[in-house]
Amino acid sequence: MQISLYVEENERLKMLRVPHVVAKDLVRDRLSESEIGRIHRLASPVRRPQAFKSGSILVNFSQKTARCYDAKLNLPADEPTWTLISSLS
């Protein structure tokens, strides 16, 4: 299953479609520095949508937060080290 991973950097926003396991590993701090660098490199700048679509996750690397928009992932069961925020839309 692919999800839309939005990366929040200051006032900018980038997006990359990734497999759901990437999001699970991200919130558990199980990605290497090179994998995180690849996310930053490959993500494309986008405008902030008025409403995030279902299946999206908005992450902030500096604050280690992930806002899940009905991503149908049971991230709390995966013992995350990041702060998870659930949103319906």
Short mmCIF file of N, CA and C in Angstrom, two decimals:
data_model
loop_
_atom_site.label_atom_id
_atom_site.label_comp_id
_atom_site.label_asym_id
_atom_site.label_seq_id
_atom_site.Cartn_x
_atom_site.Cartn_y
_atom_site.Cartn_z
N MET A 1 0.85 -1.18 0.00
CA MET A 1 0.00 0.00 0.00
C MET A 1 0.89 1.24 0.00
N GLN A 2 0.61 2.18 -0.87
CA GLN A 2 1.34 3.44 -0.98
C GLN A 2 0.62 4.53 -0.20
N ILE A 3 1.38 5.38 0.46
CA ILE A 3 0.81 6.52 1.16
C ILE A 3 1.50 7.79 0.66
N SER A 4 0.85 8.92 0.88
CA SER A 4 1.46 10.21 0.56
C SER A 4 2.14 10.72 1.81
N LEU A 5 3.46 10.81 1.77
CA LEU A 5 4.25 11.29 2.90
C LEU A 5 4.58 12.76 2.64
N TYR A 6 4.00 13.65 3.44
CA TYR A 6 4.27 15.08 3.34
C TYR A 6 5.33 15.42 4.38
N VAL A 7 6.37 16.12 3.95
CA VAL A 7 7.46 16.52 4.83
C VAL A 7 7.37 18.02 5.04
N GLU A 8 7.21 18.41 6.29
CA GLU A 8 7.09 19.82 6.66
C GLU A 8 8.46 20.34 7.08
N GLU A 9 8.93 21.38 6.38
CA GLU A 9 10.21 22.01 6.69
C GLU A 9 9.99 23.52 6.76
N ASN A 10 10.01 24.06 7.96
CA ASN A 10 9.73 25.48 8.17
C ASN A 10 8.39 25.82 7.53
N GLU A 11 8.39 26.68 6.53
CA GLU A 11 7.15 27.07 5.85
C GLU A 11 6.93 26.28 4.57
N ARG A 12 7.86 25.39 4.23
CA ARG A 12 7.77 24.63 2.99
C ARG A 12 7.17 23.25 3.24
N LEU A 13 6.64 22.68 2.16
CA LEU A 13 6.04 21.36 2.23
C LEU A 13 6.47 20.57 1.00
N LYS A 14 6.90 19.33 1.21
CA LYS A 14 7.27 18.44 0.11
C LYS A 14 6.46 17.16 0.25
N MET A 15 6.29 16.44 -0.87
CA MET A 15 5.50 15.21 -0.84
C MET A 15 6.20 14.13 -1.64
N LEU A 16 6.07 12.89 -1.12
CA LEU A 16 6.63 11.72 -1.79
C LEU A 16 5.71 10.54 -1.51
N ARG A 17 5.39 9.78 -2.56
CA ARG A 17 4.60 8.55 -2.39
C ARG A 17 5.56 7.45 -1.95
N VAL A 18 5.26 6.80 -0.82
CA VAL A 18 6.14 5.77 -0.27
C VAL A 18 5.31 4.56 0.14
N PRO A 19 5.95 3.38 0.22
CA PRO A 19 5.25 2.22 0.77
C PRO A 19 4.94 2.45 2.25
N HIS A 20 3.88 1.85 2.74
CA HIS A 20 3.46 2.08 4.14
C HIS A 20 4.54 1.67 5.14
N VAL A 21 5.39 0.71 4.79
CA VAL A 21 6.44 0.28 5.73
C VAL A 21 7.45 1.39 5.98
N VAL A 22 7.63 2.30 5.03
CA VAL A 22 8.53 3.43 5.24
C VAL A 22 8.00 4.32 6.35
N ALA A 23 6.70 4.59 6.34
CA ALA A 23 6.09 5.41 7.40
C ALA A 23 6.20 4.71 8.75
N LYS A 24 5.96 3.41 8.77
CA LYS A 24 6.06 2.66 10.03
C LYS A 24 7.48 2.71 10.58
N ASP A 25 8.47 2.52 9.71
CA ASP A 25 9.86 2.57 10.16
C ASP A 25 10.27 3.98 10.56
N LEU A 26 9.74 4.98 9.89
CA LEU A 26 10.07 6.36 10.19
C LEU A 26 9.67 6.73 11.61
N VAL A 27 8.43 6.43 12.00
CA VAL A 27 7.96 6.84 13.33
C VAL A 27 8.55 5.98 14.45
N ARG A 28 9.27 4.93 14.09
CA ARG A 28 9.97 4.12 15.08
C ARG A 28 11.48 4.38 15.04
N ASP A 29 11.90 5.42 14.33
CA ASP A 29 13.33 5.76 14.19
C ASP A 29 14.15 4.60 13.66
N ARG A 30 13.62 3.89 12.69
CA ARG A 30 14.34 2.75 12.13
C ARG A 30 14.84 2.98 10.71
N LEU A 31 14.83 4.24 10.28
CA LEU A 31 15.39 4.57 8.97
C LEU A 31 16.81 5.09 9.16
N SER A 32 17.69 4.73 8.26
CA SER A 32 19.07 5.22 8.33
C SER A 32 19.12 6.68 7.86
N GLU A 33 20.23 7.32 8.16
CA GLU A 33 20.41 8.71 7.72
C GLU A 33 20.34 8.81 6.19
N SER A 34 20.87 7.81 5.50
CA SER A 34 20.83 7.85 4.03
C SER A 34 19.40 7.70 3.51
N GLU A 35 18.57 6.89 4.19
CA GLU A 35 17.17 6.74 3.78
C GLU A 35 16.40 8.03 4.03
N ILE A 36 16.68 8.69 5.15
CA ILE A 36 16.03 9.97 5.45
C ILE A 36 16.47 11.01 4.42
N GLY A 37 17.76 11.02 4.10
CA GLY A 37 18.27 11.93 3.08
C GLY A 37 17.61 11.70 1.73
N ARG A 38 17.36 10.43 1.41
CA ARG A 38 16.71 10.09 0.14
C ARG A 38 15.28 10.64 0.12
N ILE A 39 14.58 10.57 1.24
CA ILE A 39 13.22 11.13 1.31
C ILE A 39 13.27 12.62 1.03
N HIS A 40 14.19 13.33 1.68
CA HIS A 40 14.30 14.78 1.48
C HIS A 40 14.68 15.11 0.03
N ARG A 41 15.54 14.31 -0.57
CA ARG A 41 15.99 14.55 -1.94
C ARG A 41 14.91 14.28 -2.97
N LEU A 42 14.16 13.20 -2.78
CA LEU A 42 13.19 12.78 -3.79
C LEU A 42 11.82 13.44 -3.65
N ALA A 43 11.52 13.95 -2.47
CA ALA A 43 10.21 14.60 -2.27
C ALA A 43 10.14 15.89 -3.09
N SER A 44 9.00 16.10 -3.71
CA SER A 44 8.79 17.28 -4.56
C SER A 44 8.06 18.37 -3.79
N PRO A 45 8.46 19.63 -3.97
CA PRO A 45 7.74 20.73 -3.33
C PRO A 45 6.29 20.78 -3.79
N VAL A 46 5.39 21.01 -2.86
CA VAL A 46 3.96 21.14 -3.16
C VAL A 46 3.38 22.28 -2.34
N ARG A 47 2.23 22.75 -2.77
CA ARG A 47 1.48 23.73 -1.96
C ARG A 47 0.69 22.98 -0.92
N ARG A 48 0.49 23.62 0.21
CA ARG A 48 -0.29 22.99 1.28
C ARG A 48 -1.74 22.86 0.82
N PRO A 49 -2.27 21.63 0.79
CA PRO A 49 -3.66 21.45 0.37
C PRO A 49 -4.63 22.02 1.41
N GLN A 50 -5.82 22.38 0.95
CA GLN A 50 -6.84 22.86 1.89
C GLN A 50 -7.22 21.76 2.85
N ALA A 51 -7.24 20.53 2.36
CA ALA A 51 -7.53 19.36 3.20
C ALA A 51 -6.66 18.21 2.69
N PHE A 52 -5.99 17.55 3.61
CA PHE A 52 -5.17 16.42 3.23
C PHE A 52 -6.06 15.23 2.91
N LYS A 53 -5.69 14.48 1.87
CA LYS A 53 -6.47 13.32 1.46
C LYS A 53 -6.27 12.17 2.43
N SER A 54 -7.26 11.30 2.46
CA SER A 54 -7.16 10.08 3.24
C SER A 54 -5.94 9.30 2.76
N GLY A 55 -5.19 8.76 3.70
CA GLY A 55 -3.99 8.01 3.34
C GLY A 55 -2.74 8.86 3.31
N SER A 56 -2.82 10.05 3.90
CA SER A 56 -1.67 10.96 3.94
C SER A 56 -1.09 11.02 5.35
N ILE A 57 0.21 11.24 5.41
CA ILE A 57 0.88 11.45 6.69
C ILE A 57 1.76 12.68 6.54
N LEU A 58 1.60 13.63 7.47
CA LEU A 58 2.38 14.86 7.49
C LEU A 58 3.41 14.72 8.60
N VAL A 59 4.70 14.76 8.23
CA VAL A 59 5.75 14.57 9.23
C VAL A 59 6.60 15.82 9.37
N ASN A 60 7.09 16.02 10.58
CA ASN A 60 8.01 17.10 10.88
C ASN A 60 9.23 16.45 11.53
N PHE A 61 10.35 16.40 10.80
CA PHE A 61 11.54 15.72 11.30
C PHE A 61 12.14 16.41 12.51
N SER A 62 12.11 17.74 12.55
CA SER A 62 12.74 18.45 13.66
C SER A 62 11.97 18.27 14.97
N GLN A 63 10.65 18.15 14.89
CA GLN A 63 9.83 17.96 16.09
C GLN A 63 9.49 16.49 16.34
N LYS A 64 9.81 15.63 15.38
CA LYS A 64 9.50 14.20 15.44
C LYS A 64 8.01 13.97 15.70
N THR A 65 7.20 14.60 14.85
CA THR A 65 5.75 14.41 14.91
C THR A 65 5.25 13.88 13.58
N ALA A 66 4.19 13.10 13.65
CA ALA A 66 3.54 12.58 12.45
C ALA A 66 2.04 12.72 12.62
N ARG A 67 1.42 13.47 11.71
CA ARG A 67 -0.03 13.64 11.72
C ARG A 67 -0.59 12.73 10.64
N CYS A 68 -1.40 11.76 11.06
CA CYS A 68 -1.95 10.75 10.15
C CYS A 68 -3.37 11.12 9.76
N TYR A 69 -3.62 11.19 8.47
CA TYR A 69 -4.94 11.51 7.94
C TYR A 69 -5.59 10.23 7.45
N ASP A 70 -6.27 9.55 8.34
CA ASP A 70 -6.98 8.31 8.01
C ASP A 70 -6.13 7.41 7.13
N ALA A 71 -4.89 7.18 7.56
CA ALA A 71 -3.94 6.41 6.76
C ALA A 71 -4.16 4.90 6.87
N LYS A 72 -5.10 4.48 7.71
CA LYS A 72 -5.41 3.06 7.89
C LYS A 72 -4.18 2.25 8.28
N LEU A 73 -3.28 2.90 9.00
CA LEU A 73 -2.12 2.22 9.54
C LEU A 73 -2.26 2.21 11.05
N ASN A 74 -1.97 1.11 11.66
CA ASN A 74 -2.06 1.03 13.11
C ASN A 74 -0.69 1.37 13.70
N LEU A 75 -0.28 2.61 13.53
CA LEU A 75 1.04 3.03 13.97
C LEU A 75 1.24 2.96 15.48
N PRO A 76 0.23 3.27 16.31
CA PRO A 76 0.45 3.16 17.76
C PRO A 76 0.82 1.74 18.20
N ALA A 77 0.36 0.73 17.49
CA ALA A 77 0.68 -0.65 17.84
C ALA A 77 2.13 -1.00 17.53
N ASP A 78 2.79 -0.18 16.74
CA ASP A 78 4.17 -0.44 16.34
C ASP A 78 5.20 0.19 17.28
N GLU A 79 4.76 0.65 18.45
CA GLU A 79 5.62 1.26 19.46
C GLU A 79 6.45 2.41 18.88
N PRO A 80 5.78 3.46 18.41
CA PRO A 80 6.51 4.58 17.80
C PRO A 80 7.30 5.38 18.84
N THR A 81 8.40 5.96 18.39
CA THR A 81 9.17 6.87 19.24
C THR A 81 8.81 8.32 18.92
N TRP A 82 8.08 8.54 17.83
CA TRP A 82 7.62 9.87 17.45
C TRP A 82 6.26 10.13 18.08
N THR A 83 5.87 11.40 18.15
CA THR A 83 4.54 11.78 18.60
C THR A 83 3.57 11.62 17.43
N LEU A 84 2.51 10.85 17.65
CA LEU A 84 1.50 10.62 16.60
C LEU A 84 0.27 11.45 16.89
N ILE A 85 -0.26 12.06 15.84
CA ILE A 85 -1.49 12.85 15.93
C ILE A 85 -2.44 12.30 14.89
N SER A 86 -3.61 11.90 15.30
CA SER A 86 -4.58 11.33 14.37
C SER A 86 -5.57 12.40 13.94
N SER A 87 -5.80 12.49 12.63
CA SER A 87 -6.76 13.44 12.07
C SER A 87 -7.65 12.70 11.09
N LEU A 88 -8.92 13.07 11.07
CA LEU A 88 -9.85 12.42 10.14
C LEU A 88 -9.87 13.09 8.79
N SER A 89 -9.45 14.35 8.69
CA SER A 89 -9.41 15.02 7.38
C SER A 89 -8.42 16.14 7.38
#
